[in-house]
């Protein structure tokens, strides 16, 4: 009974915090800020707000800027008040007119990303979630040229099966994800090993030339259609549209403790309404203690210990990047609306 009361109290605290959530300016926020190279949207949001995922609610569309949603190094941002509400806007470079010759320059930098892309770039291009049947039915590597069992970029390899496309990726079976509560199959992670081009077909035997490889290609690796996957920088920090409770079910690299800029998998995805850019609070599971009076085992309430941003979603699961961690996190910790 006491365990149930603890759980209900924790849930009420979470619901109360969601109900009263709104953009909160930091006490030390700047009035103006000039974007510098290396900034991310999350960094800038955190300079102005205690809860950076509410950035879209204070971002003011400036009609004098061609595309106000793109922020570049060198842009100046100003905090203004419109109808009594704080708004952050880009300061137009055309606000002063000088009657003298000048060169009009355009930014050559790319727009700043929402989060550090170097933390996820290789992960996005090297990982794919697939069905077991799709991977098991894909063509597989027989051997390399001259009977070699290990090959790499520049080598020829032979595979057997129906050609998926002229340009293919070589993948290796990795983790199988299941929901820790229901046991439902969520997806199979296929790790990218190499990219190649089919240069000949002899019935169901394919000859490939490997153009790029991350590691050595082995017998049994599978061929899937190659994808030119581009990392989006257009998503912005946001809160999920509905209340979502999930768990961290895996961490890239297999480390035991999870910290800032680690990539994690969670057991919720597109069917629950998650979108790239959604920010989730990470709750560290409470310790199990023994009640000294009743001798019962009691689970202490979970405590907020970090923030995660979803950057890749699939039907039943998603990948996210840990943006903040106030204490070591671990697989099994819960994630909820911020």
Tab-separated table of C-alpha atoms in Angstrom:
chain	number	residue	atom	x	y	z
A	1	UNK	CA	0.000	0.000	0.000
A	2	UNK	CA	2.775	2.445	0.912
A	3	UNK	CA	4.590	1.617	-2.318
A	4	UNK	CA	1.436	2.487	-4.246
A	5	UNK	CA	1.116	5.805	-2.366
A	6	UNK	CA	4.729	6.666	-3.171
A	7	UNK	CA	4.091	5.973	-6.861
A	8	UNK	CA	0.881	8.055	-6.867
A	9	UNK	CA	2.621	10.966	-5.176
A	10	UNK	CA	5.443	10.914	-7.701
A	11	UNK	CA	2.949	10.808	-10.581
A	12	UNK	CA	1.032	13.785	-9.156
A	13	UNK	CA	4.243	15.800	-8.909
A	14	UNK	CA	5.052	15.056	-12.532
A	15	UNK	CA	1.531	15.944	-13.700
A	16	UNK	CA	1.636	19.193	-11.731
A	17	UNK	CA	4.943	20.193	-13.278
A	18	UNK	CA	3.595	19.488	-16.789
A	19	UNK	CA	0.385	21.441	-16.158
A	20	UNK	CA	2.274	24.591	-15.083
A	21	UNK	CA	5.133	24.281	-17.555
A	22	UNK	CA	5.866	27.394	-19.614
A	23	UNK	CA	8.901	29.192	-21.007
A	24	UNK	CA	10.989	30.557	-18.120
A	25	UNK	CA	13.680	33.178	-18.762
A	26	UNK	CA	16.974	32.693	-16.963
A	27	UNK	CA	17.730	35.323	-14.352
A	28	UNK	CA	21.065	36.011	-16.098
A	29	UNK	CA	19.761	35.960	-19.679
A	30	UNK	CA	21.419	38.345	-22.170
A	31	UNK	CA	19.528	41.185	-23.859
A	32	UNK	CA	21.474	40.550	-27.072
A	33	UNK	CA	23.602	37.663	-28.236
A	34	UNK	CA	25.817	37.234	-31.316
A	35	UNK	CA	25.904	33.700	-32.694
A	36	UNK	CA	29.395	32.222	-32.990
A	37	UNK	CA	30.705	29.238	-34.903
A	38	UNK	CA	30.199	26.061	-32.905
A	39	UNK	CA	26.939	27.230	-31.321
A	40	UNK	CA	23.913	24.950	-31.414
A	41	UNK	CA	20.275	25.898	-31.087
A	42	UNK	CA	20.226	24.074	-27.765
A	43	UNK	CA	23.172	26.160	-26.501
A	44	UNK	CA	21.478	29.415	-27.482
A	45	UNK	CA	18.121	28.337	-26.053
A	46	UNK	CA	19.811	27.516	-22.757
A	47	UNK	CA	21.316	31.027	-22.612
A	48	UNK	CA	17.828	32.548	-22.570
A	49	UNK	CA	15.633	29.867	-20.981
A	50	UNK	CA	15.647	27.603	-17.954
A	51	UNK	CA	13.679	25.125	-20.115
A	52	UNK	CA	15.328	25.307	-23.575
A	53	UNK	CA	12.789	23.002	-25.245
A	54	UNK	CA	10.299	25.908	-25.206
A	55	UNK	CA	12.446	27.807	-27.717
A	56	UNK	CA	9.708	27.754	-30.449
A	57	UNK	CA	7.329	29.570	-28.091
A	58	UNK	CA	9.577	32.616	-27.646
A	59	UNK	CA	11.084	32.680	-31.153
A	60	UNK	CA	9.622	35.689	-32.978
A	61	UNK	CA	9.328	35.591	-36.765
A	62	UNK	CA	11.023	38.698	-38.130
A	63	UNK	CA	9.487	39.589	-41.531
A	64	UNK	CA	12.645	41.483	-42.486
A	65	UNK	CA	14.665	38.284	-42.532
A	66	UNK	CA	14.411	36.052	-45.616
A	67	UNK	CA	14.174	32.853	-43.602
A	68	UNK	CA	13.845	33.577	-39.873
A	69	UNK	CA	14.149	29.924	-38.904
A	70	UNK	CA	17.782	29.753	-40.077
A	71	UNK	CA	20.390	31.132	-37.706
A	72	UNK	CA	23.988	31.592	-38.853
A	73	UNK	CA	27.260	32.472	-37.112
A	74	UNK	CA	27.461	36.249	-36.942
A	75	UNK	CA	23.707	36.776	-36.585
A	76	UNK	CA	22.653	38.992	-33.691
A	77	UNK	CA	19.717	37.930	-31.557
A	78	UNK	CA	17.784	40.331	-29.346
A	79	UNK	CA	15.352	39.769	-26.490
A	80	UNK	CA	12.272	41.981	-26.968
A	81	UNK	CA	8.836	42.163	-25.413
A	82	UNK	CA	5.694	41.985	-27.567
A	83	UNK	CA	2.322	42.417	-25.831
A	84	UNK	CA	4.171	41.978	-22.566
A	85	UNK	CA	5.638	38.602	-23.533
A	86	UNK	CA	9.352	37.918	-24.095
A	87	UNK	CA	10.409	37.112	-27.641
A	88	UNK	CA	13.817	36.444	-29.215
A	89	UNK	CA	14.303	37.747	-32.731
A	90	UNK	CA	17.078	38.195	-35.253
A	91	UNK	CA	18.235	41.781	-35.621
A	92	UNK	CA	18.026	42.796	-39.287
A	93	UNK	CA	21.325	43.767	-40.858
A	94	UNK	CA	19.414	46.251	-43.058
A	95	UNK	CA	18.226	48.472	-40.210
A	96	UNK	CA	20.852	51.182	-40.953
A	97	UNK	CA	21.163	52.739	-44.403
A	98	UNK	CA	24.471	54.367	-45.348
A	99	UNK	CA	24.802	56.472	-48.501
A	100	UNK	CA	28.207	55.116	-49.364
A	101	UNK	CA	29.569	52.294	-51.506
A	102	UNK	CA	29.525	48.959	-49.759
A	103	UNK	CA	29.787	45.251	-50.452
A	104	UNK	CA	26.719	43.230	-49.535
A	105	UNK	CA	27.867	39.911	-48.170
A	106	UNK	CA	25.912	36.715	-47.559
A	107	UNK	CA	26.816	34.169	-44.863
A	108	UNK	CA	28.884	31.299	-46.172
A	109	UNK	CA	28.396	29.209	-43.048
A	110	UNK	CA	25.705	26.598	-42.829
A	111	UNK	CA	22.835	27.194	-40.386
A	112	UNK	CA	23.667	26.245	-36.834
A	113	UNK	CA	22.363	22.775	-35.912
A	114	UNK	CA	19.967	22.016	-33.086
A	115	UNK	CA	22.469	19.737	-31.310
A	116	UNK	CA	26.157	18.767	-31.785
A	117	UNK	CA	26.061	16.872	-35.082
A	118	UNK	CA	29.482	15.306	-34.595
A	119	UNK	CA	27.963	13.324	-31.721
A	120	UNK	CA	25.385	11.647	-33.986
A	121	UNK	CA	26.609	11.951	-37.587
A	122	UNK	CA	28.350	8.595	-37.808
A	123	UNK	CA	25.576	6.964	-35.808
A	124	UNK	CA	22.867	8.137	-38.199
A	125	UNK	CA	24.717	7.011	-41.295
A	126	UNK	CA	25.914	3.708	-39.810
A	127	UNK	CA	22.713	2.424	-38.231
A	128	UNK	CA	19.358	1.231	-39.552
A	129	UNK	CA	16.360	-0.408	-37.891
A	130	UNK	CA	14.908	-3.232	-40.004
A	131	UNK	CA	12.583	-6.226	-39.745
A	132	UNK	CA	14.200	-9.589	-39.086
A	133	UNK	CA	12.602	-11.001	-42.249
A	134	UNK	CA	14.000	-8.164	-44.367
A	135	UNK	CA	17.553	-8.777	-43.167
A	136	UNK	CA	17.337	-12.581	-43.323
A	137	UNK	CA	15.981	-12.396	-46.889
A	138	UNK	CA	18.685	-10.019	-48.130
A	139	UNK	CA	21.647	-11.189	-50.284
A	140	UNK	CA	24.665	-12.326	-48.264
A	141	UNK	CA	28.426	-12.214	-48.766
A	142	UNK	CA	30.003	-15.484	-49.990
A	143	UNK	CA	33.674	-14.517	-50.007
A	144	UNK	CA	36.141	-11.973	-51.258
A	145	UNK	CA	38.288	-11.993	-54.375
A	146	UNK	CA	40.875	-14.783	-54.455
A	147	UNK	CA	39.021	-16.616	-51.676
A	148	UNK	CA	39.679	-14.000	-49.000
A	149	UNK	CA	37.353	-14.173	-46.025
A	150	UNK	CA	37.986	-10.567	-44.915
A	151	UNK	CA	37.848	-7.636	-47.327
A	152	UNK	CA	37.676	-3.837	-47.337
A	153	UNK	CA	37.468	-0.723	-49.520
A	154	UNK	CA	38.818	-1.263	-53.051
A	155	UNK	CA	38.295	-5.059	-52.966
A	156	UNK	CA	35.871	-7.189	-54.937
A	157	UNK	CA	33.448	-9.456	-53.125
A	158	UNK	CA	30.860	-12.020	-54.173
A	159	UNK	CA	27.360	-12.314	-52.773
A	160	UNK	CA	24.317	-14.491	-53.410
A	161	UNK	CA	20.734	-13.335	-53.783
A	162	UNK	CA	18.527	-10.986	-55.744
A	163	UNK	CA	20.223	-7.666	-56.487
A	164	UNK	CA	18.589	-4.966	-54.315
A	165	UNK	CA	20.041	-2.067	-56.374
A	166	UNK	CA	23.178	-1.014	-58.240
A	167	UNK	CA	24.487	0.790	-55.157
A	168	UNK	CA	24.197	-1.221	-51.977
A	169	UNK	CA	25.205	-1.103	-48.367
A	170	UNK	CA	26.808	-4.008	-46.545
A	171	UNK	CA	25.217	-4.510	-43.128
A	172	UNK	CA	25.780	-6.744	-40.121
A	173	UNK	CA	23.118	-7.918	-37.701
A	174	UNK	CA	23.423	-6.116	-34.371
A	175	UNK	CA	21.002	-5.660	-31.439
A	176	UNK	CA	17.441	-6.955	-31.328
A	177	UNK	CA	15.197	-4.636	-29.355
A	178	UNK	CA	12.196	-5.739	-27.303
A	179	UNK	CA	9.986	-3.777	-24.981
A	180	UNK	CA	11.213	-4.500	-21.430
A	181	UNK	CA	7.639	-4.428	-20.072
A	182	UNK	CA	5.590	-6.243	-22.738
A	183	UNK	CA	8.227	-8.237	-24.623
A	184	UNK	CA	7.005	-6.784	-27.934
A	185	UNK	CA	9.547	-6.861	-30.767
A	186	UNK	CA	10.542	-3.269	-31.558
A	187	UNK	CA	13.127	-3.682	-34.292
A	188	UNK	CA	16.485	-5.106	-35.324
A	189	UNK	CA	19.530	-2.869	-35.535
A	190	UNK	CA	21.574	-3.399	-38.698
A	191	UNK	CA	25.019	-1.801	-38.518
A	192	UNK	CA	26.552	-0.428	-41.706
A	193	UNK	CA	29.890	-2.028	-42.570
A	194	UNK	CA	30.604	-0.839	-46.119
A	195	UNK	CA	29.207	0.591	-49.344
A	196	UNK	CA	29.640	-0.950	-52.754
A	197	UNK	CA	28.508	-1.166	-56.356
A	198	UNK	CA	27.198	-4.241	-58.151
A	199	UNK	CA	29.392	-4.576	-61.264
A	200	UNK	CA	28.286	-8.015	-62.537
A	201	UNK	CA	25.518	-10.593	-62.175
A	202	UNK	CA	25.719	-14.313	-62.899
A	203	UNK	CA	22.296	-15.769	-62.111
A	204	UNK	CA	21.986	-15.199	-58.372
A	205	UNK	CA	25.691	-14.525	-57.764
A	206	UNK	CA	26.581	-10.842	-57.544
A	207	UNK	CA	30.025	-9.278	-57.956
A	208	UNK	CA	30.582	-6.064	-56.018
A	209	UNK	CA	33.346	-3.499	-55.813
A	210	UNK	CA	33.618	-2.013	-52.325
A	211	UNK	CA	33.887	1.767	-52.507
A	212	UNK	CA	34.042	2.557	-48.795
A	213	UNK	CA	34.259	0.541	-45.584
A	214	UNK	CA	34.013	1.292	-41.867
A	215	UNK	CA	35.407	-2.087	-40.882
A	216	UNK	CA	36.283	-5.397	-42.511
A	217	UNK	CA	33.531	-7.104	-44.510
A	218	UNK	CA	32.944	-10.727	-43.473
A	219	UNK	CA	31.266	-13.807	-44.918
A	220	UNK	CA	27.544	-13.717	-44.125
A	221	UNK	CA	27.187	-9.909	-44.045
A	222	UNK	CA	24.000	-8.753	-45.776
A	223	UNK	CA	23.326	-6.380	-48.683
A	224	UNK	CA	20.594	-3.746	-48.458
A	225	UNK	CA	19.673	-0.851	-50.700
A	226	UNK	CA	22.172	1.957	-50.158
A	227	UNK	CA	20.730	5.157	-48.741
A	228	UNK	CA	22.221	8.604	-49.048
A	229	UNK	CA	21.057	9.692	-45.638
A	230	UNK	CA	21.389	13.355	-44.800
A	231	UNK	CA	21.308	14.550	-41.233
A	232	UNK	CA	18.562	17.085	-40.730
A	233	UNK	CA	19.422	20.300	-38.914
A	234	UNK	CA	15.927	21.740	-39.200
A	235	UNK	CA	14.395	20.278	-36.030
A	236	UNK	CA	14.261	22.480	-32.951
A	237	UNK	CA	13.875	21.623	-29.271
A	238	UNK	CA	10.212	20.912	-28.478
A	239	UNK	CA	8.066	19.130	-25.942
A	240	UNK	CA	6.103	16.052	-27.159
A	241	UNK	CA	2.498	16.751	-28.168
A	242	UNK	CA	1.171	14.197	-25.676
A	243	UNK	CA	2.269	12.665	-22.379
A	244	UNK	CA	4.795	9.890	-23.051
A	245	UNK	CA	6.499	7.499	-20.671
A	246	UNK	CA	9.350	5.365	-21.963
A	247	UNK	CA	12.519	3.575	-20.911
A	248	UNK	CA	16.078	3.711	-22.133
A	249	UNK	CA	16.625	0.212	-23.518
A	250	UNK	CA	20.143	0.456	-24.953
A	251	UNK	CA	23.169	2.744	-25.218
A	252	UNK	CA	25.493	2.954	-28.196
A	253	UNK	CA	28.908	1.505	-27.383
A	254	UNK	CA	27.634	-0.811	-24.654
A	255	UNK	CA	28.912	1.321	-21.766
A	256	UNK	CA	27.512	0.688	-18.290
A	257	UNK	CA	27.015	4.335	-17.335
A	258	UNK	CA	25.340	6.867	-19.614
A	259	UNK	CA	26.445	10.501	-19.742
A	260	UNK	CA	26.276	13.661	-21.844
A	261	UNK	CA	26.305	13.141	-25.633
A	262	UNK	CA	25.766	9.391	-25.421
A	263	UNK	CA	23.269	7.966	-27.923
A	264	UNK	CA	20.482	5.876	-26.394
A	265	UNK	CA	17.524	3.872	-27.699
A	266	UNK	CA	14.076	4.171	-26.110
A	267	UNK	CA	10.996	1.955	-26.429
A	268	UNK	CA	8.647	4.572	-27.907
A	269	UNK	CA	8.415	5.862	-31.463
A	270	UNK	CA	6.241	7.325	-34.203
A	271	UNK	CA	3.092	5.433	-33.194
A	272	UNK	CA	3.222	7.159	-29.785
A	273	UNK	CA	3.673	10.544	-31.476
A	274	UNK	CA	7.408	11.094	-30.965
A	275	UNK	CA	9.135	13.363	-33.485
A	276	UNK	CA	12.753	14.400	-34.091
A	277	UNK	CA	13.472	17.377	-31.856
A	278	UNK	CA	11.273	16.231	-28.969
A	279	UNK	CA	12.997	16.724	-25.623
A	280	UNK	CA	12.453	14.207	-22.822
A	281	UNK	CA	13.358	14.358	-19.144
A	282	UNK	CA	15.392	11.408	-17.866
A	283	UNK	CA	14.347	10.076	-14.450
A	284	UNK	CA	16.911	8.119	-12.472
A	285	UNK	CA	15.266	5.093	-10.887
A	286	UNK	CA	14.952	5.302	-7.108
A	287	UNK	CA	16.840	2.925	-4.815
A	288	UNK	CA	15.160	-0.077	-3.186
A	289	UNK	CA	15.172	0.256	0.605
A	290	UNK	CA	13.805	-1.887	3.411
A	291	UNK	CA	11.183	-0.303	5.670
A	292	UNK	CA	12.602	-0.627	9.224
A	293	UNK	CA	9.101	-0.829	10.722
A	294	UNK	CA	7.174	-3.141	8.379
A	295	UNK	CA	10.193	-4.916	6.827
A	296	UNK	CA	8.726	-4.217	3.362
A	297	UNK	CA	10.902	-3.427	0.331
A	298	UNK	CA	10.113	0.113	-0.865
A	299	UNK	CA	11.162	1.711	-4.150
A	300	UNK	CA	12.024	5.373	-3.645
A	301	UNK	CA	10.615	7.893	-6.161
A	302	UNK	CA	12.519	8.462	-9.389
A	303	UNK	CA	14.491	11.701	-9.560
A	304	UNK	CA	15.070	13.912	-12.569
A	305	UNK	CA	18.679	13.489	-13.641
A	306	UNK	CA	19.010	14.628	-17.257
A	307	UNK	CA	17.551	15.678	-20.603
A	308	UNK	CA	17.478	13.795	-23.895
A	309	UNK	CA	16.579	14.968	-27.403
A	310	UNK	CA	15.071	12.515	-29.904
A	311	UNK	CA	16.877	12.740	-33.253
A	312	UNK	CA	15.729	9.611	-35.127
A	313	UNK	CA	12.326	7.929	-34.902
A	314	UNK	CA	11.006	4.594	-36.131
A	315	UNK	CA	7.537	3.089	-35.747
A	316	UNK	CA	8.064	1.471	-32.344
A	317	UNK	CA	11.325	2.959	-31.034
A	318	UNK	CA	13.588	5.986	-31.285
A	319	UNK	CA	17.170	7.119	-30.814
A	320	UNK	CA	18.054	10.126	-28.677
A	321	UNK	CA	21.077	12.124	-27.580
A	322	UNK	CA	21.693	12.847	-23.904
A	323	UNK	CA	22.076	16.638	-23.704
A	324	UNK	CA	22.351	16.982	-19.940
A	325	UNK	CA	23.189	14.517	-17.166
A	326	UNK	CA	23.457	15.636	-13.563
A	327	UNK	CA	24.385	12.130	-12.416
A	328	UNK	CA	25.336	8.827	-14.136
A	329	UNK	CA	22.375	7.313	-15.983
A	330	UNK	CA	21.796	3.691	-16.966
A	331	UNK	CA	19.716	1.433	-19.185
A	332	UNK	CA	16.284	1.026	-17.594
A	333	UNK	CA	15.968	4.641	-16.455
A	334	UNK	CA	12.671	6.255	-17.418
A	335	UNK	CA	12.125	9.149	-19.821
A	336	UNK	CA	9.053	11.387	-19.725
A	337	UNK	CA	7.810	14.776	-20.919
A	338	UNK	CA	10.132	17.520	-19.677
